[in-house]
PDB file of C-alpha atoms in Angstrom:
ATOM      1  CA  UNK B   7       5.971 -20.403  19.797  1.00 44.00           C
ATOM      2  CA  UNK B   8       8.537 -22.063  19.474  1.00 45.00           C
ATOM      3  CA  UNK B   9       7.802 -24.676  16.885  1.00 40.00           C
ATOM      4  CA  UNK B  10       5.867 -21.641  14.564  1.00 43.00           C
ATOM      5  CA  UNK B  11       9.625 -20.770  14.513  1.00 44.00           C
ATOM      6  CA  UNK B  12      10.721 -23.151  12.578  1.00 38.00           C
ATOM      7  CA  UNK B  13       7.952 -23.690  10.384  1.00 38.00           C
ATOM      8  CA  UNK B  14       7.815 -20.170   9.141  1.00 53.00           C
ATOM      9  CA  UNK B  15      12.058 -19.624   9.930  1.00 70.00           C
ATOM     10  CA  UNK B  16      10.609 -15.725  11.382  1.00 76.00           C
ATOM     11  CA  UNK B  17      10.371 -14.976  14.620  1.00 86.00           C
ATOM     12  CA  UNK B  18       6.456 -12.937  14.943  1.00 87.00           C
ATOM     13  CA  UNK B  19       8.871  -9.795  15.170  1.00 89.00           C
ATOM     14  CA  UNK B  20      11.014 -10.316  12.604  1.00 91.00           C
ATOM     15  CA  UNK B  21       7.629 -11.230  10.343  1.00 91.00           C
ATOM     16  CA  UNK B  22       6.812  -7.911  11.425  1.00 93.00           C
ATOM     17  CA  UNK B  23       9.642  -5.216  10.708  1.00 95.00           C
ATOM     18  CA  UNK B  24       9.725  -7.360   6.915  1.00 93.00           C
ATOM     19  CA  UNK B  25       5.961  -6.625   6.382  1.00 94.00           C
ATOM     20  CA  UNK B  26       6.462  -2.919   7.446  1.00 96.00           C
ATOM     21  CA  UNK B  27       8.902  -2.208   5.071  1.00 96.00           C
ATOM     22  CA  UNK B  28       6.802  -4.056   2.774  1.00 95.00           C
ATOM     23  CA  UNK B  29       3.913  -2.055   3.842  1.00 96.00           C
ATOM     24  CA  UNK B  30       6.337   1.061   3.603  1.00 96.00           C
ATOM     25  CA  UNK B  31       7.980   0.039   0.366  1.00 96.00           C
ATOM     26  CA  UNK B  32       4.155  -0.451  -1.315  1.00 96.00           C
ATOM     27  CA  UNK B  33       3.057   2.524   0.577  1.00 96.00           C
ATOM     28  CA  UNK B  34       6.260   4.484  -1.057  1.00 96.00           C
ATOM     29  CA  UNK B  35       5.211   2.476  -5.076  1.00 95.00           C
ATOM     30  CA  UNK B  36       1.430   3.193  -4.561  1.00 94.00           C
ATOM     31  CA  UNK B  37       2.296   7.127  -4.361  1.00 94.00           C
ATOM     32  CA  UNK B  38       5.070   6.794  -6.930  1.00 94.00           C
ATOM     33  CA  UNK B  39       3.057   5.059 -10.085  1.00 92.00           C
ATOM     34  CA  UNK B  40      -0.182   7.587  -8.728  1.00 88.00           C
ATOM     35  CA  UNK B  41       1.667  11.320  -9.107  1.00 91.00           C
ATOM     36  CA  UNK B  42       3.618   9.823 -12.708  1.00 91.00           C
ATOM     37  CA  UNK B  43       0.149   8.226 -14.772  1.00 86.00           C
ATOM     38  CA  UNK B  44      -1.651  11.784 -12.926  1.00 84.00           C
ATOM     39  CA  UNK B  45       1.220  14.058 -14.936  1.00 88.00           C
ATOM     40  CA  UNK B  46       1.141  12.549 -17.107  1.00 89.00           C
ATOM     41  CA  UNK B  47      -2.429  12.321 -18.070  1.00 81.00           C
ATOM     42  CA  UNK B  48      -3.003  16.196 -16.964  1.00 82.00           C
ATOM     43  CA  UNK B  49       0.324  17.129 -17.633  1.00 87.00           C
ATOM     44  CA  UNK B  50       1.127  18.683 -13.943  1.00 85.00           C
ATOM     45  CA  UNK B  51       2.791  17.716 -11.040  1.00 84.00           C
ATOM     46  CA  UNK B  52      -0.180  16.295  -8.519  1.00 81.00           C
ATOM     47  CA  UNK B  53       1.272  14.940  -4.833  1.00 81.00           C
ATOM     48  CA  UNK B  54      -1.664  12.033  -5.381  1.00 79.00           C
ATOM     49  CA  UNK B  55      -0.963  11.281  -1.328  1.00 77.00           C
ATOM     50  CA  UNK B  56      -3.182  11.679   1.372  1.00 76.00           C
ATOM     51  CA  UNK B  57      -1.097  12.583   3.721  1.00 84.00           C
ATOM     52  CA  UNK B  58       2.257  15.366   3.851  1.00 88.00           C
ATOM     53  CA  UNK B  59       5.296  11.686   3.154  1.00 92.00           C
ATOM     54  CA  UNK B  60       5.898  10.500   0.183  1.00 93.00           C
ATOM     55  CA  UNK B  61       3.029   7.667   0.258  1.00 94.00           C
ATOM     56  CA  UNK B  62      -0.301   6.415  -0.012  1.00 92.00           C
ATOM     57  CA  UNK B  63      -1.067   3.595   2.378  1.00 92.00           C
ATOM     58  CA  UNK B  64      -3.708   2.530   1.056  1.00 92.00           C
ATOM     59  CA  UNK B  65      -0.828   1.012  -1.630  1.00 95.00           C
ATOM     60  CA  UNK B  66       0.761   0.159   2.343  1.00 95.00           C
ATOM     61  CA  UNK B  67      -3.029  -1.791   3.169  1.00 95.00           C
ATOM     62  CA  UNK B  68      -3.136  -3.983  -0.214  1.00 95.00           C
ATOM     63  CA  UNK B  69       0.293  -5.690  -0.367  1.00 95.00           C
ATOM     64  CA  UNK B  70       0.321  -6.676   3.787  1.00 94.00           C
ATOM     65  CA  UNK B  71      -2.938  -8.295   1.814  1.00 96.00           C
ATOM     66  CA  UNK B  72      -2.040 -10.151  -1.350  1.00 96.00           C
ATOM     67  CA  UNK B  73       0.745 -10.733   1.578  1.00 93.00           C
ATOM     68  CA  UNK B  74      -1.384 -12.886   3.546  1.00 92.00           C
ATOM     69  CA  UNK B  75      -3.299 -13.949   0.377  1.00 96.00           C
ATOM     70  CA  UNK B  76      -0.732 -15.167  -1.588  1.00 96.00           C
ATOM     71  CA  UNK B  77       1.910 -15.980   0.140  1.00 92.00           C
ATOM     72  CA  UNK B  78       2.644 -19.160  -0.976  1.00 94.00           C
ATOM     73  CA  UNK B  79       2.164 -18.705  -4.153  1.00 96.00           C
ATOM     74  CA  UNK B  80       5.151 -18.319  -6.751  1.00 95.00           C
ATOM     75  CA  UNK B  81       4.211 -18.539 -10.303  1.00 97.00           C
ATOM     76  CA  UNK B  82       3.791 -14.911 -11.196  1.00 97.00           C
ATOM     77  CA  UNK B  83       0.412 -15.461 -13.215  1.00 98.00           C
ATOM     78  CA  UNK B  84      -1.087 -16.768 -10.905  1.00 98.00           C
ATOM     79  CA  UNK B  85      -0.363 -14.016  -8.656  1.00 98.00           C
ATOM     80  CA  UNK B  86      -1.365 -11.601 -11.045  1.00 98.00           C
ATOM     81  CA  UNK B  87      -4.234 -13.147 -11.637  1.00 98.00           C
ATOM     82  CA  UNK B  88      -4.794 -13.088  -8.045  1.00 97.00           C
ATOM     83  CA  UNK B  89      -3.606  -9.720  -8.087  1.00 97.00           C
ATOM     84  CA  UNK B  90      -6.727  -8.881 -10.167  1.00 97.00           C
ATOM     85  CA  UNK B  91      -9.005  -9.988  -8.621  1.00 97.00           C
ATOM     86  CA  UNK B  92      -7.506  -9.226  -4.708  1.00 97.00           C
ATOM     87  CA  UNK B  93      -6.748  -5.274  -5.755  1.00 96.00           C
ATOM     88  CA  UNK B  94      -9.810  -5.285  -8.082  1.00 95.00           C
ATOM     89  CA  UNK B  95     -12.520  -5.951  -4.154  1.00 96.00           C
ATOM     90  CA  UNK B  96     -10.399  -4.531  -1.785  1.00 96.00           C
ATOM     91  CA  UNK B  97     -10.704  -0.817  -4.164  1.00 95.00           C
ATOM     92  CA  UNK B  98     -13.796  -1.022  -4.708  1.00 95.00           C
ATOM     93  CA  UNK B  99     -14.596  -1.322  -0.802  1.00 96.00           C
ATOM     94  CA  UNK B 100     -12.037   1.770  -0.225  1.00 94.00           C
ATOM     95  CA  UNK B 101     -13.748   3.248  -2.255  1.00 93.00           C
ATOM     96  CA  UNK B 102     -17.397   3.550  -0.316  1.00 93.00           C
ATOM     97  CA  UNK B 103     -15.070   4.204   3.090  1.00 93.00           C
ATOM     98  CA  UNK B 104     -13.550   6.733   2.045  1.00 86.00           C
ATOM     99  CA  UNK B 105     -16.152   8.451   0.737  1.00 88.00           C
ATOM    100  CA  UNK B 106     -18.285   7.674   4.235  1.00 89.00           C
ATOM    101  CA  UNK B 107     -14.886   8.350   5.727  1.00 82.00           C
ATOM    102  CA  UNK B 108     -13.661  12.206   4.173  1.00 77.00           C
ATOM    103  CA  UNK B 109     -17.265  12.594   2.204  1.00 80.00           C
ATOM    104  CA  UNK B 110     -15.170  12.666  -0.852  1.00 80.00           C
ATOM    105  CA  UNK B 111     -13.537  10.392  -4.218  1.00 83.00           C
ATOM    106  CA  UNK B 112     -10.130   9.888  -3.836  1.00 81.00           C
ATOM    107  CA  UNK B 113     -10.490   8.855  -7.721  1.00 84.00           C
ATOM    108  CA  UNK B 114     -13.485   7.808  -9.975  1.00 85.00           C
ATOM    109  CA  UNK B 115     -12.603   6.014 -13.120  1.00 87.00           C
ATOM    110  CA  UNK B 116     -15.246   7.950 -15.251  1.00 87.00           C
ATOM    111  CA  UNK B 117     -14.678   6.930 -18.599  1.00 85.00           C
ATOM    112  CA  UNK B 118     -12.201   3.690 -18.428  1.00 85.00           C
ATOM    113  CA  UNK B 119     -12.834   1.228 -20.353  1.00 86.00           C
ATOM    114  CA  UNK B 120     -14.896  -1.790 -18.442  1.00 90.00           C
ATOM    115  CA  UNK B 121     -15.019   0.370 -15.643  1.00 89.00           C
ATOM    116  CA  UNK B 122     -16.773  -1.048 -12.647  1.00 89.00           C
ATOM    117  CA  UNK B 123     -19.449   1.451 -10.693  1.00 89.00           C
ATOM    118  CA  UNK B 124     -16.533   3.987 -12.134  1.00 89.00           C
ATOM    119  CA  UNK B 125     -14.994   2.892  -8.311  1.00 92.00           C
ATOM    120  CA  UNK B 126     -12.478   0.128 -10.046  1.00 93.00           C
ATOM    121  CA  UNK B 127     -11.665  -0.645 -13.467  1.00 93.00           C
ATOM    122  CA  UNK B 128     -10.608  -4.070 -15.122  1.00 94.00           C
ATOM    123  CA  UNK B 129      -7.725  -2.015 -16.581  1.00 92.00           C
ATOM    124  CA  UNK B 130      -6.459  -0.213 -13.720  1.00 90.00           C
ATOM    125  CA  UNK B 131      -6.813  -3.846 -11.793  1.00 95.00           C
ATOM    126  CA  UNK B 132      -4.437  -5.557 -14.653  1.00 96.00           C
ATOM    127  CA  UNK B 133      -1.856  -2.682 -14.095  1.00 94.00           C
ATOM    128  CA  UNK B 134      -2.994  -3.400 -10.307  1.00 95.00           C
ATOM    129  CA  UNK B 135      -1.940  -7.205 -11.068  1.00 97.00           C
ATOM    130  CA  UNK B 136       1.056  -5.871 -11.833  1.00 97.00           C
ATOM    131  CA  UNK B 137       2.398  -4.737  -9.566  1.00 96.00           C
ATOM    132  CA  UNK B 138       1.440  -7.640  -7.531  1.00 97.00           C
ATOM    133  CA  UNK B 139       3.943  -9.590  -9.114  1.00 97.00           C
ATOM    134  CA  UNK B 140       6.653  -6.490  -8.834  1.00 96.00           C
ATOM    135  CA  UNK B 141       5.985  -6.912  -4.873  1.00 96.00           C
ATOM    136  CA  UNK B 142       5.683 -10.186  -4.148  1.00 96.00           C
ATOM    137  CA  UNK B 143       8.976 -10.097  -5.904  1.00 96.00           C
ATOM    138  CA  UNK B 144      11.079  -7.678  -6.039  1.00 96.00           C
ATOM    139  CA  UNK B 145       9.522  -5.540  -3.329  1.00 95.00           C
ATOM    140  CA  UNK B 146       9.292  -7.903  -0.481  1.00 94.00           C
ATOM    141  CA  UNK B 147      12.604  -9.772  -1.344  1.00 95.00           C
ATOM    142  CA  UNK B 148      14.076  -5.814  -0.694  1.00 96.00           C
ATOM    143  CA  UNK B 149      12.694  -5.856   2.387  1.00 95.00           C
ATOM    144  CA  UNK B 150      13.478  -9.017   3.388  1.00 94.00           C
ATOM    145  CA  UNK B 151      17.167  -7.989   2.456  1.00 95.00           C
ATOM    146  CA  UNK B 152      16.740  -4.147   4.524  1.00 96.00           C
ATOM    147  CA  UNK B 153      16.067  -6.862   7.497  1.00 95.00           C
ATOM    148  CA  UNK B 154      18.913  -8.716   7.166  1.00 94.00           C
ATOM    149  CA  UNK B 155      21.062  -5.997   6.779  1.00 96.00           C
ATOM    150  CA  UNK B 156      20.438  -3.501   9.562  1.00 95.00           C
ATOM    151  CA  UNK B 157      19.761  -6.292  12.070  1.00 93.00           C
ATOM    152  CA  UNK B 158      16.546  -7.019  14.737  1.00 93.00           C
ATOM    153  CA  UNK B 159      17.633  -3.512  17.212  1.00 95.00           C
ATOM    154  CA  UNK B 160      18.699  -0.992  14.193  1.00 97.00           C
ATOM    155  CA  UNK B 161      15.341  -2.112  12.037  1.00 96.00           C
ATOM    156  CA  UNK B 162      13.054  -1.612  15.188  1.00 96.00           C
ATOM    157  CA  UNK B 163      13.812   1.452  15.740  1.00 97.00           C
ATOM    158  CA  UNK B 164      13.836   2.262  11.891  1.00 97.00           C
ATOM    159  CA  UNK B 165      10.293   0.596  12.308  1.00 97.00           C
ATOM    160  CA  UNK B 166       9.148   3.656  15.675  1.00 97.00           C
ATOM    161  CA  UNK B 167      10.246   5.881  13.749  1.00 97.00           C
ATOM    162  CA  UNK B 168       8.945   5.633  10.744  1.00 96.00           C
ATOM    163  CA  UNK B 169       5.537   4.701  12.729  1.00 96.00           C
ATOM    164  CA  UNK B 170       5.538   7.635  14.667  1.00 97.00           C
ATOM    165  CA  UNK B 171       5.752   9.445  11.588  1.00 95.00           C
ATOM    166  CA  UNK B 172       3.377   8.243  10.159  1.00 95.00           C
ATOM    167  CA  UNK B 173       1.180   8.636  12.857  1.00 94.00           C
ATOM    168  CA  UNK B 174       1.474  11.901  13.172  1.00 94.00           C
ATOM    169  CA  UNK B 175       1.224  13.288   9.581  1.00 91.00           C
ATOM    170  CA  UNK B 176      -1.969  10.895   9.877  1.00 88.00           C
ATOM    171  CA  UNK B 177      -3.314  13.817  12.901  1.00 88.00           C
ATOM    172  CA  UNK B 178      -2.357  17.061  11.239  1.00 87.00           C
ATOM    173  CA  UNK B 179      -4.637  15.511   8.491  1.00 81.00           C
ATOM    174  CA  UNK B 180      -7.141  13.654  10.147  1.00 79.00           C
ATOM    175  CA  UNK B 181      -7.256  17.672  12.935  1.00 78.00           C
ATOM    176  CA  UNK B 182      -7.144  20.100   9.681  1.00 74.00           C
ATOM    177  CA  UNK B 183     -10.184  22.094   8.940  1.00 54.00           C
ATOM    178  CA  UNK B 184     -12.715  19.955   6.703  1.00 52.00           C
ATOM    179  CA  UNK B 185     -12.185  22.422   3.691  1.00 45.00           C
ATOM    180  CA  UNK B 186      -8.451  21.874   4.217  1.00 50.00           C
ATOM    181  CA  UNK B 187      -8.622  18.933   3.756  1.00 46.00           C
ATOM    182  CA  UNK B 188     -11.179  18.757   0.865  1.00 46.00           C
ATOM    183  CA  UNK B 189      -8.575  21.528  -1.031  1.00 44.00           C
ATOM    184  CA  UNK B 190      -5.557  18.370  -0.092  1.00 45.00           C
ATOM    185  CA  UNK B 191      -7.308  15.692  -1.592  1.00 46.00           C
ATOM    186  CA  UNK B 192      -8.749  17.391  -4.898  1.00 45.00           C
ATOM    187  CA  UNK B 193      -6.814  19.575  -5.853  1.00 41.00           C
TER     188      UNK B 193
END
């Protein structure tokens, strides 16, 4: 364990905290992006999150995958290209999983140029490529900064509180009636 800490510079607990902060920041950024784009396209406010909290967890999980794959990549152009490929595959797979679990589609790229099965689009993936660069160059360093300012003990308290809030919100969503979920997902 000592050699691992020396190589990474952080213990597993510290790495988890920074990763979790990145998850939260990415989930919020994704929610903000989706809500703003929907508002611009449709002209009305629509909360694009599936939870009551202002987050889209799919962006948080995506950011964790991006970090695992791209953590050693430094050049923004390579991060951008990697983001396009990884998010395209991730979005495509997630569209099937979400449709299978919730029996509804949460998004469609019907009518988008360069759409693949209406589940992902090269245009959307390019936007996600830009968001990947933003995550790797801005949100992740900000996550590290938050951790360093709070320290391990305060950071763990924040992580536990946020994790409990997300779990409770997810349980509320999962235990609502299926018609309520469908109406919530497709306003």
